Amino acid sequence: VPSLLQVLPLLRALGATGLLLEYEDTFPYTGPLELLRAPHAYSPAELRALLSRARAQGLDVVPLLPFPLQFVLKHREFAHLREVKALPNTLNPHKEESLALVKAMIDQVMALHEDLQWFHIGCDEVYCLGEGEESKQWLQQQDNTPEKLCLSHIKAVATCLASSYPMVTPIVWDDMLRGMSEETLAGSGVPQLVQPMIWDYAADIDVEGKVQLIEKYRRCGFSRVWFASAFKGATGVNQSLTLIGHHLRNQLGWLQVASRSPADVLEGIALTGWQRYDHFSVLCELLPVAIPSLAVCLQALENGGYSEKVKENVEKLLGMSNLEIDTFMSTSLGTFPGSNILTLVTQVSFYLKSSVDELLERNRYVTGWFSPYHRKRKIIHPIIMHHFQPDAVSLLSKWNAVVQDLQAAMEQVFHKCTIEEWMEENVHPSLQKLQQVVDDLDEA
């Protein structure tokens, strides 16, 4: 939380007016829901501190509960609520207990938030809906379709929120609604209950298609719509550095959509920053790594485009002198919170694997005289050893120092489990190979 509190004033200075928070398993659930909490979940006091600071910065907070609930349905205790028994993807919409779970989660999140205007209830990528036994029976009845099943599920969740908290408007991701006919959507009652958030994270979004989709949603009865762009994630499941240009072009596409839509239809735009593609995938770019991208994206939206003047303003706010948007920055120093993490992650991403591979796979003394065959048998010619042992030892000590600095910097921002995961994915494979060669040389 302290590291997030440092970022809030910067977000405000860059033009943000709100904070969309997808807590997943970091929310401090209590009672029967306590088992949903990750070991590093926030405490109620920590969350209150974050939320009150956000309010003080003039940021509207919008909590996001990701229905479907992978992080819930993975638990044995909730497995009986899965739509498909073997898969923790989707909640069974036919069980009363499913709705009771939804209500309990909403109530606990609402209890920690004050003065909410919106509540994001997810409802994207509801894979497997309709594939459970009860759904199959339901779909055999006359006039029942997968679309209607999806809409009735969205309606049930939205009604659950609206009945207890009439002042709060539910937001849903729009992907399950896009392909539905106007007749089905208009007749479902859903447009009167929710605001759709139209998402697209591509660098070249179909502007004309989006304009038509907005018109369709208007005709169906939706009062307002949101857009969702992305400032990180969305370009590679294990991406470690953020390509700013991709995300900037994404925002510029959305600006075109906005300029061609009626002024009163757009409620806002959320710049999503993925940390994982889903609950079970690896980490993609860390937040501090992507702050320059977020800064460029926010300022482009704030100024209606990107220019030399906007670039200079971003550089000033971030304390950077060499902002590069179309390539990964090979050196990236700044003064923004977490900028030391960006510098070190850049070093690791650019040079760790390549420097180790250069030594172990392209140095002829290693490949010719200290191959896996030699290493296994501990054979080496003493003269050959002098050709590469000093290089291996010095490379290892250099990278150990960098990784130590990165570890210390990450401890200011992340919990131990995140650091462990990032290191195991991005550092250990190369570092362990190098360490092993040095150890084998000693033994030989």
GROMACS .gro file of C-alpha atoms in nm:
model
  444
    1VAL     CA    1   0.000   0.000   0.000
    2PRO     CA    2   0.272   0.261   0.077
    3SER     CA    3   0.403   0.223  -0.280
    4LEU     CA    4   0.052   0.265  -0.425
    5LEU     CA    5  -0.001   0.578  -0.215
    6GLN     CA    6   0.312   0.728  -0.374
    7VAL     CA    7   0.171   0.670  -0.723
    8LEU     CA    8  -0.171   0.834  -0.665
    9PRO     CA    9  -0.057   1.201  -0.686
   10LEU     CA   10   0.128   1.120  -1.009
   11LEU     CA   11  -0.186   0.960  -1.159
   12ARG     CA   12  -0.382   1.273  -1.070
   13ALA     CA   13  -0.115   1.502  -1.217
   14LEU     CA   14  -0.123   1.298  -1.540
   15GLY     CA   15  -0.499   1.348  -1.577
   16ALA     CA   16  -0.660   1.041  -1.416
   17THR     CA   17  -0.997   1.106  -1.248
   18GLY     CA   18  -1.062   0.760  -1.108
   19LEU     CA   19  -0.920   0.429  -0.998
   20LEU     CA   20  -1.060   0.096  -1.115
   21LEU     CA   21  -0.950  -0.167  -0.863
   22GLU     CA   22  -0.975  -0.537  -0.942
   23TYR     CA   23  -0.897  -0.690  -0.603
   24GLU     CA   24  -0.944  -1.057  -0.685
   25ASP     CA   25  -0.791  -1.252  -0.390
   26THR     CA   26  -0.625  -0.950  -0.228
   27PHE     CA   27  -0.950  -0.826  -0.073
   28PRO     CA   28  -0.983  -0.889   0.304
   29TYR     CA   29  -1.282  -1.123   0.289
   30THR     CA   30  -1.412  -1.244   0.625
   31GLY     CA   31  -1.638  -1.518   0.765
   32PRO     CA   32  -1.717  -1.805   0.525
   33LEU     CA   33  -1.534  -1.614   0.248
   34GLU     CA   34  -1.208  -1.582   0.441
   35LEU     CA   35  -1.050  -1.873   0.254
   36LEU     CA   36  -1.059  -1.659  -0.064
   37ARG     CA   37  -0.791  -1.429   0.080
   38ALA     CA   38  -0.440  -1.472  -0.052
   39PRO     CA   39  -0.172  -1.481   0.222
   40HIS     CA   40  -0.072  -1.128   0.115
   41ALA     CA   41  -0.429  -0.986   0.100
   42TYR     CA   42  -0.471  -0.627   0.220
   43SER     CA   43  -0.601  -0.564   0.570
   44PRO     CA   44  -0.919  -0.352   0.608
   45ALA     CA   45  -0.703  -0.073   0.757
   46GLU     CA   46  -0.465  -0.078   0.458
   47LEU     CA   47  -0.756  -0.061   0.214
   48ARG     CA   48  -0.921   0.224   0.402
   49ALA     CA   49  -0.593   0.417   0.387
   50LEU     CA   50  -0.567   0.361   0.012
   51LEU     CA   51  -0.931   0.452  -0.054
   52SER     CA   52  -0.927   0.766   0.159
   53ARG     CA   53  -0.604   0.884  -0.007
   54ALA     CA   54  -0.759   0.820  -0.349
   55ARG     CA   55  -1.062   1.029  -0.251
   56ALA     CA   56  -0.834   1.304  -0.118
   57GLN     CA   57  -0.663   1.310  -0.460
   58GLY     CA   58  -1.005   1.352  -0.626
   59LEU     CA   59  -1.006   0.999  -0.771
   60ASP     CA   60  -1.341   0.816  -0.795
   61VAL     CA   61  -1.289   0.454  -0.692
   62VAL     CA   62  -1.466   0.179  -0.888
   63PRO     CA   63  -1.425  -0.172  -0.743
   64LEU     CA   64  -1.424  -0.462  -0.990
   65LEU     CA   65  -1.539  -0.811  -0.893
   66PRO     CA   66  -1.447  -1.046  -1.177
   67PHE     CA   67  -1.759  -1.260  -1.223
   68PRO     CA   68  -1.682  -1.532  -1.354
   69LEU     CA   69  -1.487  -1.620  -1.041
   70GLN     CA   70  -1.179  -1.830  -1.116
   71PHE     CA   71  -1.013  -1.727  -0.791
   72VAL     CA   72  -1.318  -1.851  -0.599
   73LEU     CA   73  -1.409  -2.162  -0.797
   74LYS     CA   74  -1.053  -2.301  -0.777
   75HIS     CA   75  -1.117  -2.374  -0.406
   76ARG     CA   76  -1.249  -2.718  -0.320
   77GLU     CA   77  -1.505  -2.559  -0.087
   78PHE     CA   78  -1.669  -2.374  -0.378
   79ALA     CA   79  -1.615  -2.633  -0.651
   80HIS     CA   80  -1.978  -2.750  -0.628
   81LEU     CA   81  -2.081  -2.409  -0.769
   82ARG     CA   82  -1.896  -2.458  -1.098
   83GLU     CA   83  -2.095  -2.462  -1.419
   84VAL     CA   84  -1.871  -2.745  -1.551
   85LYS     CA   85  -1.752  -2.973  -1.274
   86ALA     CA   86  -1.388  -3.002  -1.384
   87LEU     CA   87  -1.332  -2.634  -1.474
   88PRO     CA   88  -1.308  -2.334  -1.237
   89ASN     CA   89  -1.415  -2.093  -1.513
   90THR     CA   90  -1.777  -2.008  -1.460
   91LEU     CA   91  -2.037  -1.999  -1.185
   92ASN     CA   92  -2.342  -2.224  -1.220
   93PRO     CA   93  -2.621  -1.967  -1.275
   94HIS     CA   94  -2.898  -2.208  -1.175
   95LYS     CA   95  -2.797  -2.261  -0.812
   96GLU     CA   96  -2.943  -2.030  -0.551
   97GLU     CA   97  -2.618  -2.064  -0.360
   98SER     CA   98  -2.431  -1.904  -0.655
   99LEU     CA   99  -2.631  -1.585  -0.620
  100ALA     CA  100  -2.595  -1.593  -0.240
  101LEU     CA  101  -2.216  -1.608  -0.292
  102VAL     CA  102  -2.227  -1.313  -0.534
  103LYS     CA  103  -2.434  -1.113  -0.286
  104ALA     CA  104  -2.203  -1.194   0.006
  105MET     CA  105  -1.898  -1.082  -0.194
  106ILE     CA  106  -2.065  -0.759  -0.310
  107ASP     CA  107  -2.177  -0.680   0.046
  108GLN     CA  108  -1.827  -0.722   0.187
  109VAL     CA  109  -1.668  -0.504  -0.084
  110MET     CA  110  -1.940  -0.239  -0.044
  111ALA     CA  111  -1.888  -0.231   0.334
  112LEU     CA  112  -1.533  -0.103   0.286
  113HIS     CA  113  -1.616   0.156   0.019
  114GLU     CA  114  -1.802   0.484   0.070
  115ASP     CA  115  -1.990   0.701  -0.178
  116LEU     CA  116  -1.956   0.467  -0.473
  117GLN     CA  117  -2.111   0.573  -0.800
  118TRP     CA  118  -2.017   0.260  -1.002
  119PHE     CA  119  -1.939  -0.104  -0.934
  120HIS     CA  120  -1.782  -0.319  -1.208
  121ILE     CA  121  -1.926  -0.672  -1.207
  122GLY     CA  122  -1.703  -0.818  -1.480
  123CYS     CA  123  -1.903  -1.076  -1.679
  124ASP     CA  124  -1.644  -1.110  -1.960
  125GLU     CA  125  -1.525  -1.424  -2.133
  126VAL     CA  126  -1.786  -1.638  -1.960
  127TYR     CA  127  -1.653  -1.954  -2.122
  128CYS     CA  128  -1.839  -2.282  -2.057
  129LEU     CA  129  -2.166  -2.106  -1.970
  130GLY     CA  130  -2.438  -2.337  -2.101
  131GLU     CA  131  -2.220  -2.648  -2.088
  132GLY     CA  132  -2.321  -2.770  -1.740
  133GLU     CA  133  -2.591  -3.035  -1.694
  134GLU     CA  134  -2.852  -2.794  -1.553
  135SER     CA  135  -2.785  -2.545  -1.832
  136LYS     CA  136  -2.821  -2.815  -2.097
  137GLN     CA  137  -3.165  -2.903  -1.958
  138TRP     CA  138  -3.260  -2.534  -1.942
  139LEU     CA  139  -3.150  -2.485  -2.305
  140GLN     CA  140  -3.376  -2.770  -2.421
  141GLN     CA  141  -3.682  -2.569  -2.320
  142GLN     CA  142  -3.857  -2.372  -2.590
  143ASP     CA  143  -3.713  -2.029  -2.679
  144ASN     CA  144  -3.418  -2.069  -2.444
  145THR     CA  145  -3.079  -1.984  -2.599
  146PRO     CA  146  -2.719  -1.942  -2.476
  147GLU     CA  147  -2.759  -1.563  -2.522
  148LYS     CA  148  -3.064  -1.556  -2.296
  149LEU     CA  149  -2.883  -1.768  -2.038
  150CYS     CA  150  -2.592  -1.523  -2.036
  151LEU     CA  151  -2.824  -1.221  -2.013
  152SER     CA  152  -3.026  -1.373  -1.730
  153HIS     CA  153  -2.700  -1.434  -1.540
  154ILE     CA  154  -2.584  -1.073  -1.594
  155LYS     CA  155  -2.930  -0.950  -1.495
  156ALA     CA  156  -2.928  -1.159  -1.176
  157VAL     CA  157  -2.588  -1.024  -1.067
  158ALA     CA  158  -2.680  -0.663  -1.157
  159THR     CA  159  -3.015  -0.692  -0.979
  160CYS     CA  160  -2.837  -0.831  -0.676
  161LEU     CA  161  -2.630  -0.511  -0.662
  162ALA     CA  162  -2.912  -0.273  -0.758
  163SER     CA  163  -3.162  -0.406  -0.504
  164SER     CA  164  -2.930  -0.343  -0.207
  165TYR     CA  165  -2.745  -0.039  -0.344
  166PRO     CA  166  -2.982   0.155  -0.573
  167MET     CA  167  -2.745   0.455  -0.596
  168VAL     CA  168  -2.467   0.243  -0.752
  169THR     CA  169  -2.459   0.170  -1.127
  170PRO     CA  170  -2.323  -0.171  -1.234
  171ILE     CA  171  -2.068  -0.177  -1.518
  172VAL     CA  172  -2.009  -0.493  -1.728
  173TRP     CA  173  -1.749  -0.587  -1.989
  174ASP     CA  174  -1.929  -0.588  -2.324
  175ASP     CA  175  -1.777  -0.886  -2.507
  176MET     CA  176  -2.061  -1.127  -2.427
  177LEU     CA  177  -2.313  -0.869  -2.557
  178ARG     CA  178  -2.145  -0.764  -2.884
  179GLY     CA  179  -2.272  -1.044  -3.104
  180MET     CA  180  -2.627  -1.051  -2.967
  181SER     CA  181  -2.917  -0.926  -3.176
  182GLU     CA  182  -3.073  -0.591  -3.088
  183GLU     CA  183  -3.404  -0.765  -3.026
  184THR     CA  184  -3.254  -1.008  -2.773
  185LEU     CA  185  -3.064  -0.733  -2.592
  186ALA     CA  186  -3.350  -0.485  -2.584
  187GLY     CA  187  -3.597  -0.747  -2.459
  188SER     CA  188  -3.371  -0.872  -2.178
  189GLY     CA  189  -3.406  -0.575  -1.941
  190VAL     CA  190  -3.025  -0.567  -1.907
  191PRO     CA  191  -2.977  -0.226  -2.082
  192GLN     CA  192  -3.183  -0.057  -1.809
  193LEU     CA  193  -2.962  -0.211  -1.537
  194VAL     CA  194  -2.599  -0.178  -1.647
  195GLN     CA  195  -2.348   0.034  -1.841
  196PRO     CA  196  -2.137  -0.169  -2.087
  197MET     CA  197  -1.759  -0.116  -2.099
  198ILE     CA  198  -1.646  -0.175  -2.458
  199TRP     CA  199  -1.293  -0.313  -2.455
  200ASP     CA  200  -1.033  -0.341  -2.724
  201TYR     CA  201  -0.659  -0.335  -2.658
  202ALA     CA  202  -0.527  -0.357  -3.016
  203ALA     CA  203  -0.300  -0.092  -3.169
  204ASP     CA  204  -0.529  -0.064  -3.472
  205ILE     CA  205  -0.884  -0.080  -3.344
  206ASP     CA  206  -1.173  -0.084  -3.592
  207VAL     CA  207  -1.301   0.270  -3.535
  208GLU     CA  208  -1.600   0.240  -3.769
  209GLY     CA  209  -1.705  -0.092  -3.611
  210LYS     CA  210  -1.692   0.065  -3.262
  211VAL     CA  211  -1.902   0.365  -3.369
  212GLN     CA  212  -2.166   0.128  -3.507
  213LEU     CA  213  -2.155  -0.086  -3.192
  214ILE     CA  214  -2.219   0.222  -2.976
  215GLU     CA  215  -2.518   0.313  -3.195
  216LYS     CA  216  -2.649  -0.042  -3.158
  217TYR     CA  217  -2.614  -0.028  -2.778
  218ARG     CA  218  -2.798   0.307  -2.777
  219ARG     CA  219  -3.085   0.161  -2.980
  220CYS     CA  220  -3.107  -0.132  -2.737
  221GLY     CA  221  -3.161   0.105  -2.444
  222PHE     CA  222  -2.818   0.143  -2.280
  223SER     CA  223  -2.803   0.500  -2.145
  224ARG     CA  224  -2.423   0.541  -2.137
  225VAL     CA  225  -2.119   0.337  -2.238
  226TRP     CA  226  -1.756   0.318  -2.124
  227PHE     CA  227  -1.443   0.242  -2.325
  228ALA     CA  228  -1.156   0.025  -2.201
  229SER     CA  229  -0.808   0.063  -2.345
  230ALA     CA  230  -0.483  -0.082  -2.204
  231PHE     CA  231  -0.156   0.076  -2.092
  232LYS     CA  232   0.017  -0.254  -2.010
  233GLY     CA  233  -0.043  -0.625  -2.055
  234ALA     CA  234  -0.239  -0.740  -2.360
  235THR     CA  235   0.072  -0.775  -2.581
  236GLY     CA  236   0.224  -1.099  -2.452
  237VAL     CA  237   0.136  -1.334  -2.169
  238ASN     CA  238   0.489  -1.326  -2.021
  239GLN     CA  239   0.591  -0.983  -2.152
  240SER     CA  240   0.838  -0.812  -1.919
  241LEU     CA  241   0.880  -0.469  -2.085
  242THR     CA  242   0.603  -0.242  -2.213
  243LEU     CA  243   0.607  -0.121  -2.573
  244ILE     CA  244   0.460   0.226  -2.527
  245GLY     CA  245   0.386   0.283  -2.896
  246HIS     CA  246   0.137  -0.005  -2.910
  247HIS     CA  247  -0.063   0.131  -2.618
  248LEU     CA  248  -0.043   0.492  -2.738
  249ARG     CA  249  -0.190   0.390  -3.075
  250ASN     CA  250  -0.466   0.210  -2.886
  251GLN     CA  251  -0.560   0.533  -2.702
  252LEU     CA  252  -0.546   0.737  -3.025
  253GLY     CA  253  -0.791   0.489  -3.181
  254TRP     CA  254  -1.028   0.536  -2.888
  255LEU     CA  255  -1.000   0.915  -2.923
  256GLN     CA  256  -1.123   0.877  -3.282
  257VAL     CA  257  -1.417   0.664  -3.164
  258ALA     CA  258  -1.501   0.928  -2.901
  259SER     CA  259  -1.487   1.212  -3.153
  260ARG     CA  260  -1.737   1.027  -3.374
  261SER     CA  261  -1.982   0.939  -3.095
  262PRO     CA  262  -2.255   1.157  -2.939
  263ALA     CA  263  -2.105   1.361  -2.653
  264ASP     CA  264  -2.363   1.244  -2.399
  265VAL     CA  265  -2.308   0.872  -2.455
  266LEU     CA  266  -1.955   0.831  -2.317
  267GLU     CA  267  -1.926   0.792  -1.939
  268GLY     CA  268  -1.547   0.750  -1.935
  269ILE     CA  269  -1.249   0.540  -2.040
  270ALA     CA  270  -1.065   0.291  -1.820
  271LEU     CA  271  -0.699   0.233  -1.904
  272THR     CA  272  -0.659  -0.128  -1.798
  273GLY     CA  273  -0.320  -0.246  -1.672
  274TRP     CA  274  -0.316  -0.624  -1.672
  275GLN     CA  275  -0.099  -0.804  -1.421
  276ARG     CA  276  -0.192  -1.148  -1.554
  277TYR     CA  277  -0.395  -1.272  -1.848
  278ASP     CA  278  -0.606  -1.470  -1.603
  279HIS     CA  279  -0.585  -1.602  -1.248
  280PHE     CA  280  -0.364  -1.896  -1.348
  281SER     CA  281  -0.115  -1.735  -1.589
  282VAL     CA  282   0.227  -1.586  -1.516
  283LEU     CA  283   0.297  -1.221  -1.438
  284CYS     CA  284   0.324  -0.984  -1.731
  285GLU     CA  285   0.475  -0.633  -1.701
  286LEU     CA  286   0.501  -0.502  -1.346
  287LEU     CA  287   0.331  -0.172  -1.265
  288PRO     CA  288   0.651   0.037  -1.214
  289VAL     CA  289   0.781  -0.088  -1.551
  290ALA     CA  290   0.469   0.043  -1.724
  291ILE     CA  291   0.433   0.383  -1.553
  292PRO     CA  292   0.591   0.567  -1.852
  293SER     CA  293   0.334   0.396  -2.077
  294LEU     CA  294   0.050   0.493  -1.843
  295ALA     CA  295   0.180   0.851  -1.837
  296VAL     CA  296   0.195   0.875  -2.218
  297CYS     CA  297  -0.153   0.719  -2.252
  298LEU     CA  298  -0.318   0.942  -1.992
  299GLN     CA  299  -0.160   1.255  -2.131
  300ALA     CA  300  -0.259   1.163  -2.486
  301LEU     CA  301  -0.621   1.124  -2.375
  302GLU     CA  302  -0.605   1.443  -2.167
  303ASN     CA  303  -0.466   1.646  -2.459
  304GLY     CA  304  -0.663   1.482  -2.739
  305GLY     CA  305  -0.349   1.344  -2.905
  306TYR     CA  306   0.028   1.305  -2.876
  307SER     CA  307   0.276   1.576  -2.971
  308GLU     CA  308   0.627   1.696  -2.887
  309LYS     CA  309   0.473   1.920  -2.619
  310VAL     CA  310   0.288   1.625  -2.459
  311LYS     CA  311   0.611   1.422  -2.470
  312GLU     CA  312   0.801   1.701  -2.292
  313ASN     CA  313   0.530   1.725  -2.027
  314VAL     CA  314   0.543   1.348  -1.963
  315GLU     CA  315   0.923   1.358  -1.937
  316LYS     CA  316   0.901   1.644  -1.687
  317LEU     CA  317   0.642   1.463  -1.471
  318LEU     CA  318   0.843   1.139  -1.475
  319GLY     CA  319   1.187   1.296  -1.440
  320MET     CA  320   1.298   1.122  -1.762
  321SER     CA  321   1.508   1.271  -2.037
  322ASN     CA  322   1.485   1.011  -2.312
  323LEU     CA  323   1.131   0.884  -2.347
  324GLU     CA  324   1.118   0.645  -2.640
  325ILE     CA  325   0.782   0.513  -2.758
  326ASP     CA  326   0.855   0.293  -3.059
  327THR     CA  327   1.135   0.081  -2.916
  328PHE     CA  328   1.205  -0.058  -2.571
  329MET     CA  329   1.423   0.192  -2.387
  330SER     CA  330   1.763   0.032  -2.332
  331THR     CA  331   1.843   0.283  -2.058
  332SER     CA  332   1.555   0.424  -1.863
  333LEU     CA  333   1.627   0.648  -1.568
  334GLY     CA  334   1.352   0.850  -1.405
  335THR     CA  335   1.245   0.994  -1.071
  336PHE     CA  336   0.888   0.857  -1.058
  337PRO     CA  337   0.794   0.601  -0.787
  338GLY     CA  338   0.942   0.262  -0.880
  339SER     CA  339   1.166   0.401  -1.157
  340ASN     CA  340   1.464   0.205  -1.013
  341ILE     CA  341   1.264  -0.115  -1.078
  342LEU     CA  342   1.215  -0.015  -1.442
  343THR     CA  343   1.590   0.052  -1.483
  344LEU     CA  344   1.689  -0.287  -1.337
  345VAL     CA  345   1.415  -0.488  -1.510
  346THR     CA  346   1.526  -0.328  -1.840
  347GLN     CA  347   1.884  -0.439  -1.773
  348VAL     CA  348   1.776  -0.795  -1.694
  349SER     CA  349   1.538  -0.818  -1.991
  350PHE     CA  350   1.790  -0.680  -2.240
  351TYR     CA  351   2.115  -0.838  -2.129
  352LEU     CA  352   2.091  -1.125  -1.878
  353LYS     CA  353   1.990  -1.411  -2.108
  354SER     CA  354   2.190  -1.280  -2.405
  355SER     CA  355   2.513  -1.238  -2.205
  356VAL     CA  356   2.487  -1.585  -2.051
  357ASP     CA  357   2.399  -1.746  -2.386
  358GLU     CA  358   2.692  -1.563  -2.550
  359LEU     CA  359   2.931  -1.720  -2.298
  360LEU     CA  360   2.783  -2.069  -2.277
  361GLU     CA  361   2.668  -2.129  -2.633
  362ARG     CA  362   2.890  -1.912  -2.852
  363ASN     CA  363   3.226  -1.917  -2.677
  364ARG     CA  364   3.430  -2.182  -2.859
  365TYR     CA  365   3.633  -2.272  -2.551
  366VAL     CA  366   3.317  -2.357  -2.359
  367THR     CA  367   3.143  -2.540  -2.643
  368GLY     CA  368   3.460  -2.719  -2.754
  369TRP     CA  369   3.643  -2.800  -2.430
  370PHE     CA  370   3.380  -2.780  -2.155
  371SER     CA  371   3.072  -2.931  -2.316
  372PRO     CA  372   2.802  -3.118  -2.115
  373TYR     CA  373   3.008  -3.434  -2.185
  374HIS     CA  374   3.320  -3.283  -2.021
  375ARG     CA  375   3.124  -3.127  -1.737
  376LYS     CA  376   2.958  -3.452  -1.644
  377ARG     CA  377   3.299  -3.624  -1.624
  378LYS     CA  378   3.477  -3.326  -1.464
  379ILE     CA  379   3.741  -3.315  -1.741
  380ILE     CA  380   3.911  -2.992  -1.841
  381HIS     CA  381   4.246  -2.888  -1.982
  382PRO     CA  382   4.402  -2.641  -1.736
  383ILE     CA  383   4.518  -2.400  -2.010
  384ILE     CA  384   4.171  -2.384  -2.169
  385MET     CA  385   4.020  -2.299  -1.833
  386HIS     CA  386   4.202  -1.963  -1.828
  387HIS     CA  387   4.033  -1.865  -2.151
  388PHE     CA  388   3.687  -1.839  -1.998
  389GLN     CA  389   3.680  -1.899  -1.623
  390PRO     CA  390   3.755  -1.531  -1.534
  391ASP     CA  391   3.475  -1.421  -1.772
  392ALA     CA  392   3.226  -1.664  -1.620
  393VAL     CA  393   3.312  -1.561  -1.262
  394SER     CA  394   3.296  -1.190  -1.338
  395LEU     CA  395   2.966  -1.223  -1.531
  396LEU     CA  396   2.815  -1.416  -1.241
  397SER     CA  397   2.921  -1.160  -0.983
  398LYS     CA  398   2.794  -0.874  -1.202
  399TRP     CA  399   2.449  -1.031  -1.242
  400ASN     CA  400   2.428  -1.133  -0.876
  401ALA     CA  401   2.480  -0.767  -0.784
  402VAL     CA  402   2.212  -0.645  -1.029
  403VAL     CA  403   1.964  -0.907  -0.906
  404GLN     CA  404   2.033  -0.815  -0.544
  405ASP     CA  405   1.956  -0.449  -0.622
  406LEU     CA  406   1.640  -0.549  -0.806
  407GLN     CA  407   1.530  -0.772  -0.518
  408ALA     CA  408   1.576  -0.481  -0.272
  409ALA     CA  409   1.387  -0.240  -0.501
  410MET     CA  410   1.100  -0.485  -0.551
  411GLU     CA  411   1.067  -0.542  -0.176
  412GLN     CA  412   0.954  -0.179  -0.147
  413VAL     CA  413   0.664  -0.244  -0.384
  414PHE     CA  414   0.572  -0.613  -0.396
  415HIS     CA  415   0.499  -0.901  -0.164
  416LYS     CA  416   0.748  -1.185  -0.137
  417CYS     CA  417   0.541  -1.424  -0.351
  418THR     CA  418   0.540  -1.179  -0.646
  419ILE     CA  419   0.916  -1.125  -0.627
  420GLU     CA  420   0.973  -1.499  -0.606
  421GLU     CA  421   0.756  -1.564  -0.911
  422TRP     CA  422   0.915  -1.287  -1.120
  423MET     CA  423   1.267  -1.402  -1.033
  424GLU     CA  424   1.187  -1.768  -1.108
  425GLU     CA  425   1.039  -1.675  -1.445
  426ASN     CA  426   1.285  -1.410  -1.562
  427VAL     CA  427   1.613  -1.445  -1.372
  428HIS     CA  428   1.676  -1.794  -1.239
  429PRO     CA  429   1.684  -1.987  -1.570
  430SER     CA  430   1.988  -1.792  -1.696
  431LEU     CA  431   2.153  -1.726  -1.360
  432GLN     CA  432   2.135  -2.089  -1.254
  433LYS     CA  433   2.294  -2.202  -1.583
  434LEU     CA  434   2.580  -1.964  -1.524
  435GLN     CA  435   2.619  -2.062  -1.159
  436GLN     CA  436   2.625  -2.429  -1.260
  437VAL     CA  437   2.909  -2.374  -1.507
  438VAL     CA  438   3.116  -2.189  -1.245
  439ASP     CA  439   3.051  -2.470  -0.994
  440ASP     CA  440   3.145  -2.737  -1.251
  441LEU     CA  441   3.467  -2.549  -1.331
  442ASP     CA  442   3.562  -2.544  -0.963
  443GLU     CA  443   3.500  -2.915  -0.930
  444ALA     CA  444   3.685  -2.999  -1.252
   0.00000   0.00000   0.00000
